Coordinates of C-alpha atoms and ligand atoms in Angstrom, one line a residue:
X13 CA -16.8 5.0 22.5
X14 CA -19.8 2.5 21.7
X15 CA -21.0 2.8 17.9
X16 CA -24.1 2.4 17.0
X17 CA -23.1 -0.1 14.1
X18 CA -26.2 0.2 12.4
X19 CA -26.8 3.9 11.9
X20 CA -23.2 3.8 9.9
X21 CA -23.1 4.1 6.1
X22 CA -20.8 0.7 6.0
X23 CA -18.4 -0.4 8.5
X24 CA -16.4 -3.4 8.7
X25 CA -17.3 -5.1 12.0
X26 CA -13.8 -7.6 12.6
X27 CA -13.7 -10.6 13.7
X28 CA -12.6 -11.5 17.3
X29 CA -9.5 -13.5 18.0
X30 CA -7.9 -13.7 21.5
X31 CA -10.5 -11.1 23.2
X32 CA -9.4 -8.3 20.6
X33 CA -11.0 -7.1 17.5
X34 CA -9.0 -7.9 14.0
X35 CA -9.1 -8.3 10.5
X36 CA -8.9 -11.3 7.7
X37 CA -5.3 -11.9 7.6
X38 CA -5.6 -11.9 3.5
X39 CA -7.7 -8.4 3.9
X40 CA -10.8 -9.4 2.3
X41 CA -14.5 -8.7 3.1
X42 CA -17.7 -9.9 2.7
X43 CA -20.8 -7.6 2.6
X44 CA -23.7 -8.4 5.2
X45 CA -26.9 -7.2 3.0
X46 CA -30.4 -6.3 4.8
X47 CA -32.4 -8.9 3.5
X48 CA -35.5 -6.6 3.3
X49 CA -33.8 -4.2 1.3
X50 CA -31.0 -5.2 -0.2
X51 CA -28.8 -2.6 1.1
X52 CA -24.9 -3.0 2.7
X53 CA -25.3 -2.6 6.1
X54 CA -22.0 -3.7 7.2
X55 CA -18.8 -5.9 6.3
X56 CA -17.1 -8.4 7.9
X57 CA -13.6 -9.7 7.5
X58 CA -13.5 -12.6 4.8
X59 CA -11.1 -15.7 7.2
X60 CA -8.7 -18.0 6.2
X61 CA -7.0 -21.0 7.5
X62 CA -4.2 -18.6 9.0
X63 CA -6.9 -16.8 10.9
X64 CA -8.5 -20.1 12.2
X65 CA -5.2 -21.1 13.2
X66 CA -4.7 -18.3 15.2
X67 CA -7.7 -18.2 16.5
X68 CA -7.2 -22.4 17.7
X69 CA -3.7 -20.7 19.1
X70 CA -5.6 -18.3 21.6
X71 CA -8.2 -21.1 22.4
X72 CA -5.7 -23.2 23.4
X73 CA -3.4 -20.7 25.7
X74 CA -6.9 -20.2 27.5
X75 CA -7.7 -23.6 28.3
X76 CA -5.4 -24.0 31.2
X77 CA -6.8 -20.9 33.1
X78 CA -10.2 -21.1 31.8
X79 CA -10.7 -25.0 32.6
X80 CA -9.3 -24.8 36.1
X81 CA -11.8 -22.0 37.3
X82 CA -14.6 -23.7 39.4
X83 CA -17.9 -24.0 37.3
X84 CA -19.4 -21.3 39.9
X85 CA -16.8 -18.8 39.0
X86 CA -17.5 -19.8 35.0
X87 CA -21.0 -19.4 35.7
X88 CA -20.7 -16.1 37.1
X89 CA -19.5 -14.6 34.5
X90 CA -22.5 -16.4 32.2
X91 CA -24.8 -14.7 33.9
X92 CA -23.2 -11.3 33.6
X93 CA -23.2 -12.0 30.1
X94 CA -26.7 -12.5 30.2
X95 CA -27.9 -10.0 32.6
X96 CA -25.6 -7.2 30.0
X97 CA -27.5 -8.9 26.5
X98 CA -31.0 -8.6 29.4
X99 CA -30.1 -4.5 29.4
X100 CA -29.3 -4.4 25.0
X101 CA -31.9 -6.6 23.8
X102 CA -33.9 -3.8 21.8
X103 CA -30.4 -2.6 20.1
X104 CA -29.5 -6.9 19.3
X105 CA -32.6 -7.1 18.2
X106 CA -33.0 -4.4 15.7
X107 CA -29.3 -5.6 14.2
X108 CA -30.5 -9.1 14.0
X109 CA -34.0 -8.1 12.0
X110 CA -31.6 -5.8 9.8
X111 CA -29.3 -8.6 8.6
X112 CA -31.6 -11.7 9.2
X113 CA -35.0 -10.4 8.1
X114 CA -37.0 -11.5 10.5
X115 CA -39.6 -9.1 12.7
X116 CA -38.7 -7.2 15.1
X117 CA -40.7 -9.5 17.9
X118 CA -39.2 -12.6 16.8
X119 CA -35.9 -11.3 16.8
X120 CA -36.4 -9.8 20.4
X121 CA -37.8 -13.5 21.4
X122 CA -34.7 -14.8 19.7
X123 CA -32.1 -12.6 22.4
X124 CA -33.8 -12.9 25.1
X125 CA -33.5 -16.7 24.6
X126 CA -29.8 -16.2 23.9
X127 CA -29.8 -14.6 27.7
X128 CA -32.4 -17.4 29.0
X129 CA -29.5 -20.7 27.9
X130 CA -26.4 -18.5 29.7
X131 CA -28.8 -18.1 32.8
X132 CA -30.0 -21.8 32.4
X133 CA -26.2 -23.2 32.6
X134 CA -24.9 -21.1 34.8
X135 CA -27.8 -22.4 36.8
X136 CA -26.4 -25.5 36.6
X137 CA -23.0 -24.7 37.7
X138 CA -23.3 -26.2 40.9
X139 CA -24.4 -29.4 39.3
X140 CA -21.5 -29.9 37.3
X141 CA -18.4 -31.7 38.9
X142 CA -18.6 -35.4 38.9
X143 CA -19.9 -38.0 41.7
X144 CA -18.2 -40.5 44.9
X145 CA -19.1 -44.0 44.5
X146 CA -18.3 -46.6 47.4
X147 CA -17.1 -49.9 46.2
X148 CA -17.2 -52.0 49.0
X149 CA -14.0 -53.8 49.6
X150 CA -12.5 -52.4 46.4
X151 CA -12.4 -48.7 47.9
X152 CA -14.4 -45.6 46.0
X153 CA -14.5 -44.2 43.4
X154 CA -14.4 -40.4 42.9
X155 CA -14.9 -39.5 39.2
X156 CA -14.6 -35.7 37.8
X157 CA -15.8 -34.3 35.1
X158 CA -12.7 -32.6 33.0
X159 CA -13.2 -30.4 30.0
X160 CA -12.8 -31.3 26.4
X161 CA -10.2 -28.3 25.5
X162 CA -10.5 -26.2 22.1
X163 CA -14.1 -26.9 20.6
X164 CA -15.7 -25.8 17.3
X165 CA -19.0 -24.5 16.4
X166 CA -20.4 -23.7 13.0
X167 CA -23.5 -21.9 13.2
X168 CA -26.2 -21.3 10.4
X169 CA -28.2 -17.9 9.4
X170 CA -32.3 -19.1 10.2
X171 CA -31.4 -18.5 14.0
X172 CA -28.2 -17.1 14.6
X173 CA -28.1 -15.7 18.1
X174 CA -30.2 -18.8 20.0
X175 CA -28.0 -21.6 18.3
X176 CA -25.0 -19.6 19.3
X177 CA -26.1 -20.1 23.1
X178 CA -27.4 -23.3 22.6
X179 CA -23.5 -23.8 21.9
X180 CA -21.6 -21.8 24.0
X181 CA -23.8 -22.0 27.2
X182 CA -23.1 -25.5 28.0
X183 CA -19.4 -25.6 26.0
X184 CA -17.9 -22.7 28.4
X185 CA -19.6 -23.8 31.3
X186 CA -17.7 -26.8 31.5
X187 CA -14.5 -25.0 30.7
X188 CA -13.8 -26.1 27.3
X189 CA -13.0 -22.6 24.8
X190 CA -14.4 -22.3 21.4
X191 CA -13.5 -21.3 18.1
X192 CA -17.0 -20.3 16.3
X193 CA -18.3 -19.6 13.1
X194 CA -21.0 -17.5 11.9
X195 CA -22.9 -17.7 8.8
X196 CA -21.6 -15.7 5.9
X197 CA -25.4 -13.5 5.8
X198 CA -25.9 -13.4 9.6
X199 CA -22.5 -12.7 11.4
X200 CA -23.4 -9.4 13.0
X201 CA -25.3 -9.6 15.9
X202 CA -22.4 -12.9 16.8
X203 CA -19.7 -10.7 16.7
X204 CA -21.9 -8.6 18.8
X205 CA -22.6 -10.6 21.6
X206 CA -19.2 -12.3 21.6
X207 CA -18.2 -8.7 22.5
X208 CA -20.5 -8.5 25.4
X209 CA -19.1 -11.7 26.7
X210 CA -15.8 -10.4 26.9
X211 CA -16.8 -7.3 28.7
X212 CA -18.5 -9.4 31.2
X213 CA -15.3 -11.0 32.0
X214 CA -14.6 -13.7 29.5
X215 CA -10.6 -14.0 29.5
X216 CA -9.0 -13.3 26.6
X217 CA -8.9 -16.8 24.1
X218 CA -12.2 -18.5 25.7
X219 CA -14.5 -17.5 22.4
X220 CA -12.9 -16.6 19.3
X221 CA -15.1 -15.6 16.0
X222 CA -14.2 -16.4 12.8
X223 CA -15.8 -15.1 9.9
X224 CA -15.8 -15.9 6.4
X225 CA -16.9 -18.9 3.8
X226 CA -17.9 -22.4 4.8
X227 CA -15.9 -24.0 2.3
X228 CA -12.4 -22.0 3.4
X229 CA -13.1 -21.1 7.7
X230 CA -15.6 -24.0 8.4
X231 CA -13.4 -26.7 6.8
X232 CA -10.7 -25.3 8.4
X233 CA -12.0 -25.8 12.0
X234 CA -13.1 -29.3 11.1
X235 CA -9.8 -30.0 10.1
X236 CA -8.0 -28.4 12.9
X237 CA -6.0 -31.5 14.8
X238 CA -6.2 -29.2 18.1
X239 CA -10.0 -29.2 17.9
X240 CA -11.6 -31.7 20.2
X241 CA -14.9 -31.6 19.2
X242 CA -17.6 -30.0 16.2
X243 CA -21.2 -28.9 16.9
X244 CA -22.3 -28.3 13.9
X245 CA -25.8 -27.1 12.6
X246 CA -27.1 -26.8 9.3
X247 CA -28.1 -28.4 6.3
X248 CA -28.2 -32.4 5.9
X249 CA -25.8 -32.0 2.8
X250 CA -23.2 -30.3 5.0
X251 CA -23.5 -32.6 7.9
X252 CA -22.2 -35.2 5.6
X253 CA -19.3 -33.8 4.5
X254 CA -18.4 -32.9 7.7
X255 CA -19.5 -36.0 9.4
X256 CA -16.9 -37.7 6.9
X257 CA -13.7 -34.5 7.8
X258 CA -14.4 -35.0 11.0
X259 CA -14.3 -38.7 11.8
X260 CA -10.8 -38.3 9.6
X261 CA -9.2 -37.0 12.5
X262 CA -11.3 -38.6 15.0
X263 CA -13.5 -35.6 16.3
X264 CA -16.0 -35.6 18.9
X265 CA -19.6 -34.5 16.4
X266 CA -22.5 -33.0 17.1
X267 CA -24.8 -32.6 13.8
X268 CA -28.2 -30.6 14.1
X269 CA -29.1 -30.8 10.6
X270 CA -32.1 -30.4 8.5
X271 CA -35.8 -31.6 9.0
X272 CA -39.0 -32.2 7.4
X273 CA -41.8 -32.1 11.4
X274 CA -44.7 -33.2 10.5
X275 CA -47.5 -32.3 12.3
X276 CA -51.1 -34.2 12.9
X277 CA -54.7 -32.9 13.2
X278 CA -56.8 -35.5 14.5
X279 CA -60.8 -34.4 14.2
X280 CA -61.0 -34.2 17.8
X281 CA -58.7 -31.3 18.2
X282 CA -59.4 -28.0 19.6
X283 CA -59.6 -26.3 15.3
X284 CA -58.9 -22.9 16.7
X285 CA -55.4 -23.7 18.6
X286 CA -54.9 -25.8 15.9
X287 CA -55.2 -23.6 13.0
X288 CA -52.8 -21.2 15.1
X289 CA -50.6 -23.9 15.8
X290 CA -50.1 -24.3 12.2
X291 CA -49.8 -20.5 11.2
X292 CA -47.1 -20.2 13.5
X293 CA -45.5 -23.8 13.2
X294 CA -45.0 -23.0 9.9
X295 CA -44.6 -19.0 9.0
X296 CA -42.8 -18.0 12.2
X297 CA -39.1 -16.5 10.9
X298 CA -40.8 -16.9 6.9
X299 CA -40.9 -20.9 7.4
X300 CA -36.9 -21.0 7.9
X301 CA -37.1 -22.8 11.0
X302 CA -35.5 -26.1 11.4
X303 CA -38.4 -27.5 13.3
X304 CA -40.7 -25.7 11.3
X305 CA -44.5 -27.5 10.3
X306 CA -43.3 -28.6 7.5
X307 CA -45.6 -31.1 6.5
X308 CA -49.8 -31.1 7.7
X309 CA -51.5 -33.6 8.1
X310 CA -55.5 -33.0 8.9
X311 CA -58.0 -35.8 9.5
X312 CA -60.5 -36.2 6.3
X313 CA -63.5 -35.2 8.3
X314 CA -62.5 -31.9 9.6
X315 CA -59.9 -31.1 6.5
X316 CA -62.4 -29.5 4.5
X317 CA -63.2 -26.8 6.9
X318 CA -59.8 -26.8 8.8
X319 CA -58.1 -25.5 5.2
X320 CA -61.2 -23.0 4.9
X321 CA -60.1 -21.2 8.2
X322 CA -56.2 -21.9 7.5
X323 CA -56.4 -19.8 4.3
X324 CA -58.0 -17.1 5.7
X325 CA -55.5 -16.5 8.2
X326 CA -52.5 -17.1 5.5
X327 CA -54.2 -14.1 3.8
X328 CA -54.5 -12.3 6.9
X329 CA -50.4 -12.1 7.0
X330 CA -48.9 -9.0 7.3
X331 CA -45.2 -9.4 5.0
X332 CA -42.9 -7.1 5.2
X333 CA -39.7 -4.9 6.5
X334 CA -39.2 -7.0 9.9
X335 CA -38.4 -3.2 11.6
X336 CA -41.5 -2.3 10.5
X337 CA -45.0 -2.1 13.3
X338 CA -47.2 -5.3 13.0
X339 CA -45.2 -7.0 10.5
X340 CA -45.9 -10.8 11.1
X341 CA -43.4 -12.0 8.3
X342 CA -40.2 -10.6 6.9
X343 CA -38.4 -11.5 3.6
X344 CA -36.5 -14.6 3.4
X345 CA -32.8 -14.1 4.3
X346 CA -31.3 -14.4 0.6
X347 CA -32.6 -14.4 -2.9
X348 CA -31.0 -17.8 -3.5
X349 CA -32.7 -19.1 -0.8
X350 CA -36.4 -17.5 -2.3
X351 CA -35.1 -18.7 -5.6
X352 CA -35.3 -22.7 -4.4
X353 CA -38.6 -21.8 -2.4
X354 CA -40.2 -20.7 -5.9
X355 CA -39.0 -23.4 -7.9
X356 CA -39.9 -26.2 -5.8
X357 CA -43.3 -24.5 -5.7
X358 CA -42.9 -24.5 -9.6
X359 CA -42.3 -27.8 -10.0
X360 CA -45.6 -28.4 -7.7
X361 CA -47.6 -26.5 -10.0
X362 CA -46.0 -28.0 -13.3
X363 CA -46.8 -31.6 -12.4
X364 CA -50.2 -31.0 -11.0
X365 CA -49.2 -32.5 -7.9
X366 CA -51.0 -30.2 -5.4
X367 CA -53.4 -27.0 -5.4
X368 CA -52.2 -23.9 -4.3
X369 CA -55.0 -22.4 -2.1
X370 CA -53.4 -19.0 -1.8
X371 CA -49.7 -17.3 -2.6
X372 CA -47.1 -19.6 -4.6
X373 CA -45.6 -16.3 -6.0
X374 CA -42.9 -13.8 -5.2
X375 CA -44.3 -10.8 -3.3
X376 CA -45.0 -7.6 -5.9
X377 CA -45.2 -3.6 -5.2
X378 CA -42.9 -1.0 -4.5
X379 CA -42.4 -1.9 -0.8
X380 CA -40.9 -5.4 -1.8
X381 CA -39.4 -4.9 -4.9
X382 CA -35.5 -5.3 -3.6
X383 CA -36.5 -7.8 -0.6
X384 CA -36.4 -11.4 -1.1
X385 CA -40.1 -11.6 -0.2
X386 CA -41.9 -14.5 -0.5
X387 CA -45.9 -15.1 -0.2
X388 CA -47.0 -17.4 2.8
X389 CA -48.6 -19.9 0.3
X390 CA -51.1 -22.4 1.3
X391 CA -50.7 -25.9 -0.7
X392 CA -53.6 -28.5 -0.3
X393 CA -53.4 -32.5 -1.7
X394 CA -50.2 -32.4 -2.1
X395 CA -48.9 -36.1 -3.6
X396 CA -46.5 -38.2 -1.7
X397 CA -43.7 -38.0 -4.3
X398 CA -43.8 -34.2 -4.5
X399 CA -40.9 -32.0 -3.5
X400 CA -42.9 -30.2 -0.9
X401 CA -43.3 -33.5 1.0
X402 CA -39.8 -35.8 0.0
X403 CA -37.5 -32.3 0.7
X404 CA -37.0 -29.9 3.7
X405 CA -38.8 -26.7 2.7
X406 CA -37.4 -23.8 4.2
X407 CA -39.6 -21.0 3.5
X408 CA -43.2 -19.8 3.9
X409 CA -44.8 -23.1 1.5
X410 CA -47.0 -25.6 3.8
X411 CA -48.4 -28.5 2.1
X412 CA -51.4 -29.9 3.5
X413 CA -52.8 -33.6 2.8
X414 CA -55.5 -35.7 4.6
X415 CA -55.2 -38.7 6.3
X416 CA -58.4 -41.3 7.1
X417 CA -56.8 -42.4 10.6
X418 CA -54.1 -42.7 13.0
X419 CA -52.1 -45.4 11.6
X420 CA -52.2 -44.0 8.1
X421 CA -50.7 -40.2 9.5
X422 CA -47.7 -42.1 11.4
X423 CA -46.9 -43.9 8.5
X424 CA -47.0 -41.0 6.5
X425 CA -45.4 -38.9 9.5
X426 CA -42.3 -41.6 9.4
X427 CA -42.1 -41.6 5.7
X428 CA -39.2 -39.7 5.6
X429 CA -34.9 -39.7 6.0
X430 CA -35.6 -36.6 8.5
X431 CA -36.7 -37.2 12.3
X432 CA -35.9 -33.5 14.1
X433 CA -39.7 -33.0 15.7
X434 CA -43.4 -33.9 15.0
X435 CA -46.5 -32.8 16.7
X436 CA -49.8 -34.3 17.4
X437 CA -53.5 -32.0 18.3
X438 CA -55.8 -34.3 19.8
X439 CA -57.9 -34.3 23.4
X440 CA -57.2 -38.3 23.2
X441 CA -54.7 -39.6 25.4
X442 CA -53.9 -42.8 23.5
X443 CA -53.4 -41.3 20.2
X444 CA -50.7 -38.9 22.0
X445 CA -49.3 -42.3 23.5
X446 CA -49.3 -44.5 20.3
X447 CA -48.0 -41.2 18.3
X448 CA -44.9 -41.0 21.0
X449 CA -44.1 -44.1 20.3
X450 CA -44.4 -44.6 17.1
X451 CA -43.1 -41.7 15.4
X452 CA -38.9 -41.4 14.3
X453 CA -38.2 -38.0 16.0
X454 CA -35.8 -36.2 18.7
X455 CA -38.8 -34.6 20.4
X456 CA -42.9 -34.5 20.3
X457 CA -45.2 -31.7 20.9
X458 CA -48.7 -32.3 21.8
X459 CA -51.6 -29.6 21.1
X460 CA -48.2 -27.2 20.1
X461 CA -45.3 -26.9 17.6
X462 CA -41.9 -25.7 17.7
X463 CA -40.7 -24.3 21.2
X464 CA -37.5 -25.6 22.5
X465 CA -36.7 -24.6 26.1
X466 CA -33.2 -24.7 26.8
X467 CA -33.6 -27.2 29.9
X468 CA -35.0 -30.4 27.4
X469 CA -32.4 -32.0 25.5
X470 CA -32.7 -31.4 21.6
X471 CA -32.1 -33.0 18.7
X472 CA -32.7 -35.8 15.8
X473 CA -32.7 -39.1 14.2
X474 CA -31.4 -40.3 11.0
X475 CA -31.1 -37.2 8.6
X476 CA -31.8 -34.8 11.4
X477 CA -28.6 -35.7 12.7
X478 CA -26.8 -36.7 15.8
X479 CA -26.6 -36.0 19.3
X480 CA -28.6 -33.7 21.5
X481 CA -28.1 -29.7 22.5
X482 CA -29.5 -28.3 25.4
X483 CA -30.2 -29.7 28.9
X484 CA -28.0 -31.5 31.4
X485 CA -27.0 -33.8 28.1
X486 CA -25.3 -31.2 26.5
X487 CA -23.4 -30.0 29.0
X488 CA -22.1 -33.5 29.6
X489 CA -21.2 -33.7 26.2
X490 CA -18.6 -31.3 26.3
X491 CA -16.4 -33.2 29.2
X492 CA -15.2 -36.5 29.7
X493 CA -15.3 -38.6 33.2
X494 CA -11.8 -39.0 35.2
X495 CA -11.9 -41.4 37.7
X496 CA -9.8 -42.2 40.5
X497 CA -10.1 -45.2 42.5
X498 CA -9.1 -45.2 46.3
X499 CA -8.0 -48.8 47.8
X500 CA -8.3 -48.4 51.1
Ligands
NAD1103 P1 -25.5 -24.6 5.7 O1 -25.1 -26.1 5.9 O2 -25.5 -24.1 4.3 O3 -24.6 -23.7 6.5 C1 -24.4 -23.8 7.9 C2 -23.1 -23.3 8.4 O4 -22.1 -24.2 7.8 C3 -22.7 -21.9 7.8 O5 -22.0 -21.3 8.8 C4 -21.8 -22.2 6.6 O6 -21.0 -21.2 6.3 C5 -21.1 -23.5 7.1 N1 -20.6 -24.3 6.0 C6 -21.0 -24.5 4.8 N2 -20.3 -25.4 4.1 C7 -19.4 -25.8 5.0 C8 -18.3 -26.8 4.9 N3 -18.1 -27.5 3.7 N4 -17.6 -27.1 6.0 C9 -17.9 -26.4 7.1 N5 -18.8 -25.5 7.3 C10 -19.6 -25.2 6.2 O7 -26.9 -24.5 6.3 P2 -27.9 -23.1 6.3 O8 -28.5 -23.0 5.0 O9 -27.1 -22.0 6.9 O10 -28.9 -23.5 7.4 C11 -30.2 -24.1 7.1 C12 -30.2 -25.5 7.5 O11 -29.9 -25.7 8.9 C13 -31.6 -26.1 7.3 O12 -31.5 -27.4 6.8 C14 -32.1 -26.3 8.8 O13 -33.1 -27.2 9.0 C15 -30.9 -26.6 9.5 N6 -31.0 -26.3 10.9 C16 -31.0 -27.3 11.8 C17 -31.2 -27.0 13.2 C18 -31.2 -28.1 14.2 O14 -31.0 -27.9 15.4 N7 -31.4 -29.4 13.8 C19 -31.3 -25.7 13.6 C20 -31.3 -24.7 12.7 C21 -31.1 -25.0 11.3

């Protein structure tokens, strides 16, 4: 029988170890809360070390069938997986607004990206083997492409389901099996999914899910001698520790950290795109995106009237329960993480270092009162040295400053440890070319924000991170080249 997880009181939803369902081996739980409410809707097994090694046990017995299946047949069963998450989209969707937070429309944008990467890699199955190279009197060369083995992913809570396929997609494809943990707030709709993959024909051992606390299951994985490689995403802090666990034991990393985009309205720009741009840049999934707008940047001689229009559609927001019609914003997914929004907008107010045009409060009333609700706030002349501009936001805060000219907005742009994306709105072609060149980031919009398609390669420079997701790159960074050399 299928249950309808979220129509039970609470429920324990277990991990998945070796294709089957099963508990923490030390039988504790951690509650999943609906951030809107902040109501139980479901537990999930609290892992251990023991579980992660059980689950790197399974991994590994199903390397050896798993990695010697063509890429077609791996691909196949990809894109059942995607065509099954295709036909259960509304029901993923509604779990993932119930423990993320996040409307109803994003979250249905979210799963159907999930089922956009499998059906983009297995796309690319036929593209996946390796190359002949003639060398002359030397002979040729024939190099393969091999899998990695057992790989790790850690996974954070602002988009669960999309960075879980921007993981497995490519991992899987090139026969590698994975060991992969959720975050402790958004496991659900993981564990979910994970199931659909095995039903589509996933053998037994290729993805295992652990749940449970970063310090005890993530650390665990990173540790793991058997694991060959780490893709990691989340915060900067994080990516350090485990940059440092991992290069221990000599891991393969991929870090996808934090990021501060900014993004730059020249006064030639189309106002009305732009004004959207930035409404969504920066309040789509409550501002906890990683490439966010999280720093705005409007030419003097339009700023004026730009921030005039901005507010108005700030206050035109509709906040609250992501299930409910035309919300446009949900709560944000914890109350710690409302509780750092507030007091870095605190600390904005207490030092004069900005004005806040509209919100800088918690949301009040009887429909928000146990939801970690957050206003979309609107902060203009904001200083260089204050928190909004030096830290990663992650919530519904943007700070907006002017800049006279180009030169002064990529300086300002680059002057920052984070590089994940930046934007540009102008109709003039040679401020988009000096801005590509000149600004530190992993990618650069022009006239729009914060879409990622699944066939560009993605990720940052400096505290954003290292190497790239998506694409052809990723799925070349989870196998190694074999060569063999023919003398003739
Ligand atoms: P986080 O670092 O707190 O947690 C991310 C994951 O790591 C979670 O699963 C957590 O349980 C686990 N974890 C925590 N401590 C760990 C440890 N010591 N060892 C191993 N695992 C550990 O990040 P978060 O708050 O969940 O996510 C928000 C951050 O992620 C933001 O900074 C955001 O910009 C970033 N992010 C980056 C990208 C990207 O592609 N660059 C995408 C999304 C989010």
């Amino acid at each position: 029988m299928v249950l309808l997880l979220w129509n039970i009181a609470v429920n324990t939803m277990q991990m998945r170890i070796g294709g089957t369902e099963t508990g923490a081996m030390a039988g504790k739980v951690l509650d999943v809360r609906n951030p809107a409410t902040g109501e139980i809707i479901e537990s999930v097994p609290s892992g251990t070390g023991d579980d992660v090694g059980s689950a790197v046990g399974a991994a590994g017995d199903a390397c050896g069938t798993w990695g010697k299946k063509t890429p077609r047949e791996r691909g196949t069963i990809l894109f059942h997986a995607a065509q099954r998450v295709r036909e259960q989209h509304k029901d993923l969707a509604r779990l993932l607004t119930m423990e993320q937070g996040k409307p109803l429309k994003e979250a249905l944008d979210e799963v159907r990206g999930f089922a956009n990467i499998l059906e983009f890699y297995a796309g690319l199955s036929s593209h996946s083997s390796g190359e002949a190279i003639r060398l002359g009197a030397v002979g040729d060369g024939i190099v393969i492409r091999e899998p990695l083995g057992v790989c790790g992913a850690i996974i954070p809570w602002n988009m669960p389901v999309l960075i879980m396929g921007w993981k497995i997609g490519p991992a899987l494809l090139a026969g590698n099996t994975m060991v992969l943990k959720p975050a402790s707030t958004t496991p659900l709709t993981c564990l979910k999914l994970a199931a659909i993959l095995d039903r589509a024909g996933l053998p037994p051992g290729v993805l295992n899910v652990i749940t449970g606390p970063g310090e005890e299951v993530g650390e665990a994985i990173i540790r793991h001698q058997a694991i060959k490689k780490i893709s990691f995403t989340g915060d900067t802090a994080t990516g350090e520790k485990i940059r440092k666990l991992g290069s221990l034991n000599q891991k393969e990393l991929v870090l996808e950290l934090g990021g501060s985009d900014p993004m730059i309205v020249m006064d030639d720009a189309d106002l009305r795109t732009a004004v959207e741009g930035a409404i969504r840049g920066r309040f789509y999934n409550a501002g906890q995106t990683c490439t966010a707008v999280k720093r705005l940047y409007v030419h003097e001689k339009i700023a004026d009237h730009f921030t005039r229009e901005l507010k108005d559609r700030v206050e035109a927001l509709t906040v609250g329960n992501g299930l409910g019609a035309k919300v446009d914003m949900g709560p944000l997914n914890s109350a710690g993480q409302r509780e750092r929004i507030a007091v870095m907008v605190e600390s904005v107010r207490s030092a004069d270092e900005g004005t806040i045009v509209t919100g800088g409060c918690e949301m009040r009333g009887k429909t928000f009162e146990n939801g970690n609700f957050y206003r979309p706030t609107l902060v203009a002349g904001v200083e260089p040295e204050s928190r909004l501009v030096t830290e990663e936001v992650f919530g519904p805060v943007l700070p907006v400053m002017t800049i006279p000219d180009l030169a002064t907005a990529i300086r300002e742009a680059n002057n920052t440890r984070y590089g994940l994306g930046a934007s540009i709105w102008t109709r003039d072609i040679g401020n988009v070319r000096r801005f590509f060149d000149e600004v530190h980031a992993g990618i650069v919009w022009v006239n729009r924000h914060l879409t990622v398609p699944p066939e560009v390669p993605f990720g940052g420079v400096n505290a954003s991170g290292i190497g790239r997701e998506n694409g052809q790159d990723a799925l070349d960074g989870y196998s190694r080249t074999k060569t063999l050399l023919l003398g003739w």
